[in-house]
Structure formats: C-alpha cells, structure tokens
GROMACS .gro file of C-alpha atoms in nm:
model
  440
    1MET     CA    1  -4.388  19.096  -3.690
    2THR     CA    2  -4.690  19.253  -3.549
    3ARG     CA    3  -4.799  19.413  -3.220
    4GLN     CA    4  -5.064  19.618  -3.086
    5ASP     CA    5  -4.993  19.990  -3.121
    6PRO     CA    6  -4.873  20.121  -2.766
    7ALA     CA    7  -5.109  20.450  -2.859
    8VAL     CA    8  -5.426  20.225  -2.819
    9ALA     CA    9  -5.526  20.204  -2.437
   10GLU     CA   10  -5.557  19.860  -2.301
   11PRO     CA   11  -5.838  19.788  -2.100
   12VAL     CA   12  -5.783  19.797  -1.729
   13GLN     CA   13  -6.052  19.540  -1.608
   14ALA     CA   14  -5.920  19.172  -1.696
   15SER     CA   15  -6.172  18.928  -1.809
   16HIS     CA   16  -6.059  18.689  -1.513
   17GLU     CA   17  -5.959  18.699  -1.183
   18LEU     CA   18  -5.592  18.775  -1.237
   19ASP     CA   19  -5.461  19.122  -1.251
   20PRO     CA   20  -5.390  19.293  -1.584
   21GLU     CA   21  -5.010  19.305  -1.677
   22PHE     CA   22  -5.037  19.621  -1.899
   23GLU     CA   23  -4.809  19.499  -2.149
   24HIS     CA   24  -4.869  19.746  -2.419
   25THR     CA   25  -4.922  20.068  -2.240
   26ALA     CA   26  -4.798  20.244  -1.926
   27VAL     CA   27  -4.949  20.111  -1.595
   28PRO     CA   28  -5.220  20.367  -1.498
   29GLN     CA   29  -5.165  20.547  -1.162
   30GLU     CA   30  -5.493  20.394  -1.007
   31HIS     CA   31  -5.298  20.018  -1.067
   32ARG     CA   32  -4.991  20.141  -0.925
   33LYS     CA   33  -4.859  19.934  -0.613
   34SER     CA   34  -4.749  20.029  -0.265
   35LEU     CA   35  -4.377  20.067  -0.196
   36LEU     CA   36  -4.368  19.767   0.017
   37THR     CA   37  -4.497  19.553  -0.271
   38VAL     CA   38  -4.235  19.702  -0.517
   39SER     CA   39  -3.956  19.667  -0.284
   40ALA     CA   40  -4.073  19.288  -0.212
   41VAL     CA   41  -4.039  19.228  -0.577
   42TRP     CA   42  -3.689  19.373  -0.626
   43PHE     CA   43  -3.553  19.274  -0.251
   44GLY     CA   44  -3.636  18.907  -0.304
   45PHE     CA   45  -3.465  18.879  -0.660
   46PRO     CA   46  -3.089  18.931  -0.586
   47MET     CA   47  -3.089  18.746  -0.243
   48ILE     CA   48  -3.003  18.412  -0.411
   49LEU     CA   49  -2.744  18.127  -0.388
   50THR     CA   50  -2.637  18.178  -0.724
   51ASN     CA   51  -2.552  18.545  -0.619
   52ALA     CA   52  -2.350  18.423  -0.347
   53VAL     CA   53  -2.145  18.194  -0.590
   54PRO     CA   54  -1.983  18.538  -0.786
   55GLY     CA   55  -1.939  18.690  -0.440
   56GLY     CA   56  -1.745  18.395  -0.312
   57VAL     CA   57  -1.550  18.366  -0.641
   58VAL     CA   58  -1.409  18.727  -0.617
   59VAL     CA   59  -1.314  18.677  -0.268
   60ALA     CA   60  -1.137  18.357  -0.326
   61LEU     CA   61  -0.941  18.502  -0.612
   62MET     CA   62  -0.856  18.851  -0.444
   63GLY     CA   63  -0.857  18.772  -0.074
   64PHE     CA   64  -1.138  18.925   0.171
   65TRP     CA   65  -1.065  19.309   0.204
   66HIS     CA   66  -0.989  19.336  -0.198
   67GLY     CA   67  -1.291  19.110  -0.294
   68LEU     CA   68  -1.532  19.304  -0.067
   69ALA     CA   69  -1.390  19.650  -0.208
   70ALA     CA   70  -1.505  19.492  -0.573
   71ILE     CA   71  -1.812  19.388  -0.422
   72LEU     CA   72  -1.923  19.706  -0.292
   73ALA     CA   73  -1.803  19.924  -0.595
   74ALA     CA   74  -2.027  19.722  -0.823
   75ASN     CA   75  -2.315  19.741  -0.602
   76LEU     CA   76  -2.300  20.112  -0.582
   77VAL     CA   77  -2.257  20.133  -0.962
   78MET     CA   78  -2.583  19.922  -1.001
   79LEU     CA   79  -2.729  20.140  -0.752
   80VAL     CA   80  -2.688  20.436  -0.972
   81TYR     CA   81  -2.714  20.253  -1.262
   82VAL     CA   82  -3.071  20.079  -1.191
   83GLY     CA   83  -3.184  20.364  -0.976
   84LEU     CA   84  -3.195  20.600  -1.280
   85LEU     CA   85  -3.351  20.390  -1.493
   86SER     CA   86  -3.630  20.290  -1.236
   87HIS     CA   87  -3.698  20.682  -1.160
   88ARG     CA   88  -3.787  20.705  -1.503
   89ALA     CA   89  -4.006  20.404  -1.506
   90GLY     CA   90  -4.179  20.488  -1.181
   91SER     CA   91  -4.245  20.838  -1.330
   92THR     CA   92  -4.377  20.713  -1.639
   93GLY     CA   93  -4.540  20.371  -1.568
   94GLU     CA   94  -4.359  20.235  -1.877
   95SER     CA   95  -4.189  19.910  -1.940
   96PHE     CA   96  -3.854  19.841  -2.037
   97SER     CA   97  -4.025  19.764  -2.402
   98LEU     CA   98  -4.186  20.093  -2.399
   99GLN     CA   99  -3.855  20.261  -2.296
  100ALA     CA  100  -3.675  20.084  -2.547
  101THR     CA  101  -3.922  20.206  -2.847
  102LYS     CA  102  -3.868  20.573  -2.737
  103THR     CA  103  -3.475  20.555  -2.748
  104PHE     CA  104  -3.423  20.301  -3.042
  105GLY     CA  105  -3.726  20.385  -3.241
  106LYS     CA  106  -4.048  20.188  -3.298
  107VAL     CA  107  -3.890  19.929  -3.530
  108GLY     CA  108  -3.538  19.918  -3.406
  109TYR     CA  109  -3.650  19.875  -3.033
  110VAL     CA  110  -3.692  19.510  -3.136
  111VAL     CA  111  -3.330  19.414  -3.172
  112ALA     CA  112  -3.273  19.588  -2.809
  113ALA     CA  113  -3.588  19.451  -2.643
  114GLY     CA  114  -3.560  19.120  -2.800
  115PHE     CA  115  -3.180  19.066  -2.736
  116LEU     CA  116  -3.227  19.130  -2.361
  117ALA     CA  117  -3.563  18.942  -2.338
  118THR     CA  118  -3.384  18.634  -2.478
  119VAL     CA  119  -3.083  18.679  -2.253
  120VAL     CA  120  -3.334  18.678  -1.950
  121VAL     CA  121  -3.483  18.348  -2.048
  122GLY     CA  122  -3.142  18.223  -2.081
  123TRP     CA  123  -3.099  18.301  -1.689
  124PHE     CA  124  -3.443  18.116  -1.616
  125ALA     CA  125  -3.300  17.825  -1.810
  126PHE     CA  126  -2.958  17.856  -1.638
  127ASN     CA  127  -3.134  17.863  -1.265
  128THR     CA  128  -3.373  17.629  -1.370
  129GLY     CA  129  -3.119  17.362  -1.452
  130ALA     CA  130  -2.911  17.467  -1.166
  131THR     CA  131  -3.202  17.365  -0.930
  132GLY     CA  132  -3.186  17.006  -1.074
  133ALA     CA  133  -2.812  17.018  -1.037
  134THR     CA  134  -2.795  17.152  -0.699
  135LEU     CA  135  -3.033  16.932  -0.567
  136HIS     CA  136  -2.879  16.607  -0.733
  137GLN     CA  137  -2.535  16.711  -0.562
  138ALA     CA  138  -2.693  16.755  -0.218
  139PHE     CA  139  -2.936  16.480  -0.216
  140GLY     CA  140  -2.895  16.242  -0.528
  141TRP     CA  141  -3.224  16.317  -0.681
  142GLN     CA  142  -3.250  16.265  -1.038
  143GLU     CA  143  -3.124  16.568  -1.184
  144GLN     CA  144  -3.348  16.621  -1.516
  145LEU     CA  145  -3.649  16.541  -1.358
  146VAL     CA  146  -3.602  16.776  -1.047
  147ALA     CA  147  -3.548  17.032  -1.340
  148ALA     CA  148  -3.861  16.929  -1.528
  149ILE     CA  149  -4.038  16.967  -1.239
  150ALA     CA  150  -3.897  17.323  -1.127
  151GLY     CA  151  -3.969  17.459  -1.474
  152VAL     CA  152  -4.317  17.371  -1.431
  153VAL     CA  153  -4.349  17.535  -1.106
  154PHE     CA  154  -4.169  17.859  -1.181
  155ILE     CA  155  -4.367  17.867  -1.484
  156GLY     CA  156  -4.701  17.865  -1.297
  157ILE     CA  157  -4.568  18.149  -1.060
  158THR     CA  158  -4.449  18.381  -1.305
  159PHE     CA  159  -4.814  18.310  -1.496
  160LEU     CA  160  -4.966  18.464  -1.182
  161GLY     CA  161  -4.809  18.814  -1.263
  162ILE     CA  162  -4.602  19.092  -1.074
  163ARG     CA  163  -4.841  19.035  -0.748
  164ALA     CA  164  -4.678  18.680  -0.715
  165LEU     CA  165  -4.330  18.797  -0.766
  166SER     CA  166  -4.371  19.006  -0.456
  167TRP     CA  167  -4.524  18.726  -0.228
  168LEU     CA  168  -4.227  18.508  -0.330
  169GLY     CA  169  -3.984  18.783  -0.290
  170ALA     CA  170  -4.137  18.838   0.062
  171ILE     CA  171  -4.071  18.470   0.144
  172ALA     CA  172  -3.727  18.410  -0.068
  173ALA     CA  173  -3.521  18.701   0.139
  174PRO     CA  174  -3.603  18.594   0.478
  175LEU     CA  175  -3.571  18.255   0.407
  176PHE     CA  176  -3.198  18.335   0.257
  177ILE     CA  177  -3.106  18.513   0.568
  178LEU     CA  178  -3.221  18.231   0.779
  179VAL     CA  179  -3.042  17.982   0.585
  180GLY     CA  180  -2.755  18.192   0.559
  181ILE     CA  181  -2.717  18.245   0.939
  182ILE     CA  182  -2.749  17.847   0.975
  183ALA     CA  183  -2.458  17.773   0.741
  184LEU     CA  184  -2.222  18.058   0.937
  185VAL     CA  185  -2.312  17.887   1.268
  186ILE     CA  186  -2.216  17.553   1.122
  187VAL     CA  187  -1.898  17.692   0.971
  188ALA     CA  188  -1.806  17.862   1.299
  189ARG     CA  189  -1.815  17.531   1.463
  190ASP     CA  190  -1.518  17.408   1.266
  191HIS     CA  191  -1.353  17.709   1.120
  192ASP     CA  192  -1.226  18.044   1.301
  193LEU     CA  193  -1.453  18.323   1.163
  194GLY     CA  194  -1.212  18.567   1.288
  195ALA     CA  195  -0.960  18.458   1.034
  196VAL     CA  196  -1.174  18.569   0.775
  197PHE     CA  197  -1.056  18.916   0.795
  198SER     CA  198  -0.696  18.800   0.706
  199TYR     CA  199  -0.789  18.575   0.426
  200LYS     CA  200  -0.550  18.637   0.133
  201GLY     CA  201  -0.735  18.424  -0.149
  202VAL     CA  202  -0.627  18.132  -0.331
  203GLY     CA  203  -0.458  18.352  -0.605
  204GLY     CA  204  -0.258  18.572  -0.384
  205GLY     CA  205  -0.475  18.879  -0.501
  206ALA     CA  206  -0.340  18.865  -0.866
  207ALA     CA  207  -0.585  18.590  -1.003
  208ILE     CA  208  -0.817  18.857  -1.109
  209THR     CA  209  -0.811  19.255  -1.148
  210PHE     CA  210  -1.019  19.484  -0.956
  211GLY     CA  211  -1.222  19.588  -1.267
  212ALA     CA  212  -1.274  19.225  -1.387
  213ALA     CA  213  -1.393  19.146  -1.023
  214VAL     CA  214  -1.657  19.449  -1.047
  215SER     CA  215  -1.763  19.341  -1.379
  216LEU     CA  216  -1.832  18.983  -1.263
  217ILE     CA  217  -2.018  19.103  -1.004
  218MET     CA  218  -2.234  19.337  -1.204
  219ALA     CA  219  -2.291  19.096  -1.473
  220THR     CA  220  -2.504  18.867  -1.274
  221PHE     CA  221  -2.815  19.132  -1.260
  222ALA     CA  222  -2.694  19.372  -1.588
  223ASP     CA  223  -2.984  19.218  -1.749
  224SER     CA  224  -3.258  19.226  -1.530
  225GLY     CA  225  -3.112  19.551  -1.396
  226THR     CA  226  -3.163  19.722  -1.722
  227MET     CA  227  -3.493  19.569  -1.754
  228THR     CA  228  -3.589  19.724  -1.408
  229ALA     CA  229  -3.872  19.927  -1.557
  230ASP     CA  230  -4.096  19.612  -1.559
  231PHE     CA  231  -4.088  19.605  -1.218
  232THR     CA  232  -4.065  19.967  -1.106
  233ARG     CA  233  -4.330  20.085  -1.353
  234TRP     CA  234  -4.548  19.966  -1.088
  235SER     CA  235  -4.426  20.210  -0.828
  236LYS     CA  236  -4.646  20.527  -0.753
  237ASN     CA  237  -4.375  20.776  -0.840
  238GLY     CA  238  -3.994  20.791  -0.929
  239LYS     CA  239  -3.884  20.845  -0.573
  240GLU     CA  240  -4.059  20.517  -0.436
  241ALA     CA  241  -3.886  20.340  -0.751
  242VAL     CA  242  -3.535  20.422  -0.654
  243ILE     CA  243  -3.634  20.324  -0.278
  244ALA     CA  244  -3.743  19.977  -0.429
  245THR     CA  245  -3.429  19.966  -0.626
  246ALA     CA  246  -3.201  20.043  -0.327
  247THR     CA  247  -3.358  19.728  -0.141
  248ALA     CA  248  -3.208  19.517  -0.417
  249PHE     CA  249  -2.886  19.708  -0.491
  250PRO     CA  250  -2.693  19.745  -0.268
  251ILE     CA  251  -2.887  19.562   0.021
  252ALA     CA  252  -3.014  19.258  -0.110
  253SER     CA  253  -2.720  19.179  -0.353
  254LEU     CA  254  -2.462  19.258  -0.081
  255VAL     CA  255  -2.652  19.003   0.147
  256ALA     CA  256  -2.601  18.720  -0.073
  257GLN     CA  257  -2.230  18.812  -0.204
  258ILE     CA  258  -2.092  18.899   0.128
  259THR     CA  259  -2.249  18.549   0.278
  260GLY     CA  260  -2.094  18.365   0.005
  261GLY     CA  261  -1.757  18.577   0.069
  262VAL     CA  262  -1.738  18.506   0.430
  263ILE     CA  263  -1.782  18.153   0.409
  264VAL     CA  264  -1.536  18.097   0.136
  265ALA     CA  265  -1.305  18.330   0.364
  266ALA     CA  266  -1.355  18.092   0.639
  267GLY     CA  267  -1.213  17.800   0.456
  268ALA     CA  268  -1.550  17.610   0.452
  269ILE     CA  269  -1.563  17.572   0.065
  270ALA     CA  270  -1.305  17.358  -0.123
  271SER     CA  271  -1.219  17.488  -0.487
  272ALA     CA  272  -1.390  17.806  -0.407
  273GLN     CA  273  -1.225  17.988  -0.687
  274THR     CA  274  -1.467  17.778  -0.928
  275VAL     CA  275  -1.778  17.678  -0.711
  276GLY     CA  276  -1.781  18.020  -0.527
  277GLY     CA  277  -2.006  18.060  -0.250
  278ASN     CA  278  -2.229  17.802  -0.263
  279PHE     CA  279  -2.291  17.698   0.062
  280LEU     CA  280  -2.578  17.443   0.018
  281PRO     CA  281  -2.352  17.164   0.065
  282ILE     CA  282  -2.272  17.294   0.438
  283LEU     CA  283  -2.640  17.240   0.507
  284THR     CA  284  -2.655  16.895   0.377
  285SER     CA  285  -2.364  16.719   0.494
  286GLY     CA  286  -2.484  16.503   0.769
  287HIS     CA  287  -2.684  16.782   0.982
  288GLY     CA  288  -3.011  16.592   1.011
  289ALA     CA  289  -3.326  16.537   0.837
  290VAL     CA  290  -3.484  16.856   0.945
  291LEU     CA  291  -3.218  17.068   0.816
  292GLN     CA  292  -3.200  16.880   0.460
  293VAL     CA  293  -3.587  16.912   0.432
  294LEU     CA  294  -3.544  17.324   0.474
  295ALA     CA  295  -3.230  17.321   0.245
  296ALA     CA  296  -3.460  17.151  -0.038
  297ILE     CA  297  -3.716  17.418   0.032
  298PHE     CA  298  -3.469  17.683   0.002
  299VAL     CA  299  -3.337  17.586  -0.319
  300PHE     CA  300  -3.694  17.560  -0.472
  301VAL     CA  301  -3.793  17.897  -0.296
  302ASN     CA  302  -3.471  18.070  -0.355
  303LEU     CA  303  -3.413  17.978  -0.719
  304GLY     CA  304  -3.770  18.017  -0.817
  305SER     CA  305  -3.743  18.362  -0.711
  306VAL     CA  306  -3.509  18.436  -0.996
  307CYS     CA  307  -3.631  18.234  -1.242
  308SER     CA  308  -3.979  18.376  -1.232
  309HIS     CA  309  -3.842  18.720  -1.202
  310CYS     CA  310  -3.637  18.667  -1.518
  311LEU     CA  311  -3.922  18.495  -1.696
  312TYR     CA  312  -4.162  18.763  -1.609
  313ASN     CA  313  -3.894  19.011  -1.789
  314GLY     CA  314  -3.857  18.790  -2.086
  315ALA     CA  315  -4.212  18.719  -2.102
  316LEU     CA  316  -4.346  19.085  -2.079
  317SER     CA  317  -4.104  19.207  -2.363
  318TRP     CA  318  -4.174  18.949  -2.594
  319SER     CA  319  -4.554  18.987  -2.552
  320HIS     CA  320  -4.487  19.347  -2.646
  321LEU     CA  321  -4.314  19.230  -2.953
  322THR     CA  322  -4.542  18.999  -3.086
  323GLY     CA  323  -4.857  19.163  -2.992
  324SER     CA  324  -4.948  18.903  -2.748
  325LYS     CA  325  -5.036  18.857  -2.355
  326MET     CA  326  -4.763  18.801  -2.097
  327ARG     CA  327  -4.912  18.505  -1.974
  328ILE     CA  328  -4.910  18.335  -2.304
  329MET     CA  329  -4.563  18.425  -2.350
  330THR     CA  330  -4.466  18.300  -2.012
  331ILE     CA  331  -4.588  17.923  -2.100
  332ILE     CA  332  -4.415  17.950  -2.445
  333LEU     CA  333  -4.079  18.100  -2.327
  334GLY     CA  334  -4.099  17.875  -2.005
  335ALA     CA  335  -4.096  17.571  -2.198
  336ILE     CA  336  -3.834  17.664  -2.410
  337GLY     CA  337  -3.603  17.774  -2.118
  338THR     CA  338  -3.713  17.457  -1.929
  339VAL     CA  339  -3.590  17.232  -2.249
  340ALA     CA  340  -3.262  17.450  -2.250
  341ALA     CA  341  -3.202  17.361  -1.893
  342LEU     CA  342  -3.231  16.996  -1.939
  343ALA     CA  343  -2.970  17.045  -2.210
  344GLY     CA  344  -2.731  17.176  -1.983
  345VAL     CA  345  -2.699  17.546  -1.991
  346TRP     CA  346  -2.579  17.518  -1.649
  347ASN     CA  347  -2.230  17.434  -1.763
  348HIS     CA  348  -2.195  17.750  -1.933
  349PHE     CA  349  -2.204  18.011  -1.631
  350LEU     CA  350  -1.889  18.206  -1.656
  351ASP     CA  351  -1.890  18.216  -2.032
  352TRP     CA  352  -2.244  18.382  -1.974
  353LEU     CA  353  -2.132  18.642  -1.755
  354VAL     CA  354  -1.875  18.778  -1.977
  355VAL     CA  355  -2.071  18.802  -2.257
  356LEU     CA  356  -2.349  19.006  -2.054
  357SER     CA  357  -2.076  19.238  -1.887
  358VAL     CA  358  -1.970  19.328  -2.230
  359PHE     CA  359  -2.283  19.391  -2.406
  360VAL     CA  360  -2.579  19.451  -2.188
  361PRO     CA  361  -2.447  19.775  -1.966
  362PRO     CA  362  -2.371  19.993  -2.292
  363LEU     CA  363  -2.738  19.930  -2.380
  364GLY     CA  364  -2.831  20.048  -2.048
  365GLY     CA  365  -2.614  20.361  -2.089
  366VAL     CA  366  -2.769  20.455  -2.390
  367LEU     CA  367  -3.131  20.452  -2.224
  368ILE     CA  368  -2.996  20.647  -1.956
  369ALA     CA  369  -2.842  20.884  -2.189
  370ASP     CA  370  -3.161  20.927  -2.401
  371GLN     CA  371  -3.421  20.917  -2.128
  372VAL     CA  372  -3.243  21.099  -1.827
  373VAL     CA  373  -2.961  21.298  -1.945
  374LEU     CA  374  -3.102  21.438  -2.261
  375ARG     CA  375  -3.464  21.407  -2.143
  376GLY     CA  376  -3.536  21.771  -2.132
  377LYS     CA  377  -3.384  21.849  -2.501
  378LEU     CA  378  -3.532  21.532  -2.662
  379GLU     CA  379  -3.863  21.571  -2.513
  380GLY     CA  380  -4.141  21.592  -2.779
  381ARG     CA  381  -3.916  21.502  -3.064
  382ALA     CA  382  -4.074  21.345  -3.366
  383ALA     CA  383  -4.091  20.937  -3.350
  384SER     CA  384  -3.871  20.733  -3.543
  385LYS     CA  385  -3.875  20.368  -3.693
  386VAL     CA  386  -3.494  20.333  -3.613
  387ARG     CA  387  -3.253  20.603  -3.440
  388PRO     CA  388  -2.921  20.523  -3.572
  389THR     CA  389  -2.727  20.714  -3.305
  390ALA     CA  390  -2.862  20.478  -3.031
  391PHE     CA  391  -2.738  20.173  -3.230
  392ALA     CA  392  -2.405  20.357  -3.298
  393ALA     CA  393  -2.352  20.436  -2.936
  394TRP     CA  394  -2.452  20.069  -2.808
  395ALA     CA  395  -2.180  19.945  -3.057
  396VAL     CA  396  -1.924  20.191  -2.953
  397GLY     CA  397  -2.002  20.110  -2.596
  398ALA     CA  398  -1.979  19.725  -2.651
  399ALA     CA  399  -1.674  19.765  -2.843
  400ALA     CA  400  -1.501  19.972  -2.582
  401GLY     CA  401  -1.638  19.699  -2.323
  402GLY     CA  402  -1.467  19.443  -2.536
  403LEU     CA  403  -1.146  19.625  -2.568
  404VAL     CA  404  -1.104  19.648  -2.190
  405HIS     CA  405  -1.190  19.290  -2.139
  406TRP     CA  406  -0.932  19.166  -2.365
  407PHE     CA  407  -0.635  19.443  -2.329
  408ALA     CA  408  -0.700  19.653  -1.999
  409PRO     CA  409  -0.857  19.373  -1.742
  410GLN     CA  410  -0.748  19.637  -1.450
  411PHE     CA  411  -1.050  19.822  -1.555
  412SER     CA  412  -1.434  19.704  -1.553
  413ASP     CA  413  -1.556  19.611  -1.899
  414ALA     CA  414  -1.911  19.659  -1.769
  415VAL     CA  415  -1.851  20.002  -1.634
  416SER     CA  416  -1.637  20.125  -1.932
  417GLY     CA  417  -1.873  20.020  -2.169
  418LEU     CA  418  -2.166  20.179  -1.994
  419VAL     CA  419  -1.989  20.517  -1.940
  420VAL     CA  420  -1.859  20.523  -2.297
  421ALA     CA  421  -2.214  20.434  -2.460
  422LEU     CA  422  -2.366  20.730  -2.264
  423ILE     CA  423  -2.105  20.969  -2.373
  424ALA     CA  424  -2.098  20.878  -2.737
  425TYR     CA  425  -2.482  20.887  -2.742
  426VAL     CA  426  -2.479  21.213  -2.608
  427VAL     CA  427  -2.220  21.339  -2.880
  428PHE     CA  428  -2.396  21.177  -3.145
  429GLU     CA  429  -2.730  21.324  -3.065
  430SER     CA  430  -2.534  21.678  -3.033
  431VAL     CA  431  -2.386  21.626  -3.386
  432THR     CA  432  -2.696  21.505  -3.537
  433ALA     CA  433  -2.890  21.816  -3.398
  434LYS     CA  434  -2.628  22.061  -3.521
  435SER     CA  435  -2.617  21.923  -3.866
  436ALA     CA  436  -2.993  21.934  -3.881
  437THR     CA  437  -3.005  22.293  -3.758
  438ALA     CA  438  -2.741  22.382  -4.019
  439THR     CA  439  -2.944  22.223  -4.311
  440SER     CA  440  -3.263  22.376  -4.203
   0.00000   0.00000   0.00000
C-alpha cells in the first residue's frame, strides 16, 4: 500500500473550481474557515432523525428524568472527548489520519485509521438504507430505488467537499427544529405534554442501566467524534475548534435526542423501546399534502447530512491511506456503501452501536493521552513505524469496555474503555521511557 509522504507539501491551488481538501498535509492557515462555517459543519451533523431514535429508546426504557440524565451525561462526556481532539486539530490543522500517524506510527496508523474509516462508511450505508426504509414506511415508495437515488445524491454532496457540508448543515439543523416543533404541536393535540415529566418508561426504570444508556447515546457519534479533526482542522485555532464542537455536543445532539425523548414520553410512539424517537410517522399520518412534502424533504436533507459527513470522514482517511484523492475515494466508497445499504444493513442498528461503544472510545482515549496529556513530554520524539504502546493501550481499553458491557452493565462501557485506554497509554509510555533511560 502506498501513499503520498505527509512531508511533501500539497499544492494549495486546485486545478479545478473545487477547493483543495488537503488529504495529505495540514490545512494551511490561509485556507482555514470561519467559526460560522466550521460550526455549521458540526451543528448540522448530530441534529438528525436517527439521533432522535436512541434518545427515545433511552427514555422509553428508563423513564423521562432518568433518561434525560443519561442523555445529558453522555453529551457532556462527548463535549470533553471530542473537544480535546478538536482543540488539537484546530491548533495543528491536521486531519484524523495525520493525528493517528503520530500516535500509532507511520505504518501502524493504517490499522486505526482504516478501522474507523470503514466504520463511518458503515454509517453512510446504514443511513442511506434508512432513507429508503423511512420513506417506504411513510409513503409506500419503493425502498431500494429510493435508497439507490439517495446514495447517488449523498455521494454528489460529499464530492463537493467541506464547504458543501457547511451549507447542508446550515439547512439541515433549522429544518429539524421546524419539523420537530410541528411534530410536538401535532402530538399536543391528542396527548398531554404535561404527562411527559411523570413518564416512568415501559421498563419501569430497570430495562437498561444508566451506564448502558450513556454508552448507547455516545455510540451514535463515537466514530465521527473521534474523527472530528477532519472537520475542525479547518478552524483558525484550537479555541474556535472547541466552540464549533460545542455546537454539536451538547447543543445539536441534545435537541435531537430530547425531541425524540419528549415525544416518546408523551405516549405518541408505539413500541418506543425498539423504534425510539422516530417521529416521522406523526407527520405523515393524514395531515395533508403540504406536510407530507415537507416530511419527504426533511428525510432527504436530514439523513443526507449525516451520510455526507460520514462519507467525508471515510473518504478523507482512505485517500490518505491509499495516496489518492478525497473525491476519488468518495465515489468508490459511496458506491460500496450504497450497495451495502441495498443489502439491508438497516436491520443491524443496535448491534452496530454495541460494537462502536466498545472499540471506538478506547482509540480516542489513546489519541487524547498521546496528543493532549503527554504532548509536552513526547514533542519531538523520533518517528516510529509502529508504536506498540498505542496498540496495547487500545487493546486494554477495548477489553475493559467489553468486560464492563458483559459483567458490569451498571457502568458505561464506552466511558470505561476510554478512561482505561487513556490511563494505560500514560502508564505504558512512562514505563517505556524509564526502561529506555535505564539502558542508555
């Protein structure tokens, strides 16, 4: 496998009208974007229908107040987690792949970056399939045809690059707020919204533990959150990168998840413990053609936002892995993801989240330990092909997350894996440094 040497400067002038994406180098300061642009990229990402689903599931299983507490806790963890990685990205202009290269090694990073870059393409496939399934359930449209068309449209948006993601986010977020308000107004006609606050949940508070609920919420954006550098490297500095992140976690994410939770707690969704806060059927059940058209547009824009962001993450990393260009990989990976969507990945949503909550946060914990906690001590170290301490810490964190998931579900496997991996890396690096000093 070959790729362009990161030390080789990438030309800043594109040979076409599309902006350069800097797949192999840090984004130069003169190409950085405004705070508003970067915020629009992140703000429009988590405020989506498929993020309302886990919010509704958690409330359905735990009751309103306990569910709300789990949602808030998860989003605060995400703010710290993604914020730290974003600050580093805004300070250096480096993408996730460049971050991973420093931490896991010039060869070792292939495993870390390849893993996450593939995971996010899975999210692209999942949400592309969800577009077809959702519009089929709502209007009876041919599911696979809709998914195929959606895949082509989402690939086209991603092809345009980071600027298109900011435009889409600037549309998707306000549209979600508008549609969410309309859904709540409709629900209020037949349900007592005041009863939301006394909602006990279908599981009587015992169907899911607090820790498991936190992991479920975190898992929805653990992957792209870990890859936040792909977005926040465009910020002018670390401070603006953190502010842009905060628009997503907790703000945009909370809006989506609490909207789903409130509608579930109002009793407006049947089988909410499995379908969660998917409120689209409320909009499409005999409320007139105008609202149905709005609902159809909402699905395409809303799910198109998450699909394009995930595909961008995947294409940027795979372009670095293969020495290619982001736009070439967008077409290739988009085609693969669309085929996977047509094959029915939509049916494995909850299983997918379990895998993400165990394996992804520990990887992020290693990155934070290496590039934030130990940055001062490790600055200027010799480049390495493979950094064993990083992989060992990732493995220990993932093992801890798995053990918590199976044997101590009252705790969060995502948070446990993240913290254990971070501590393990600090310890391993400390022991390695002492050993090197003793033998020198």
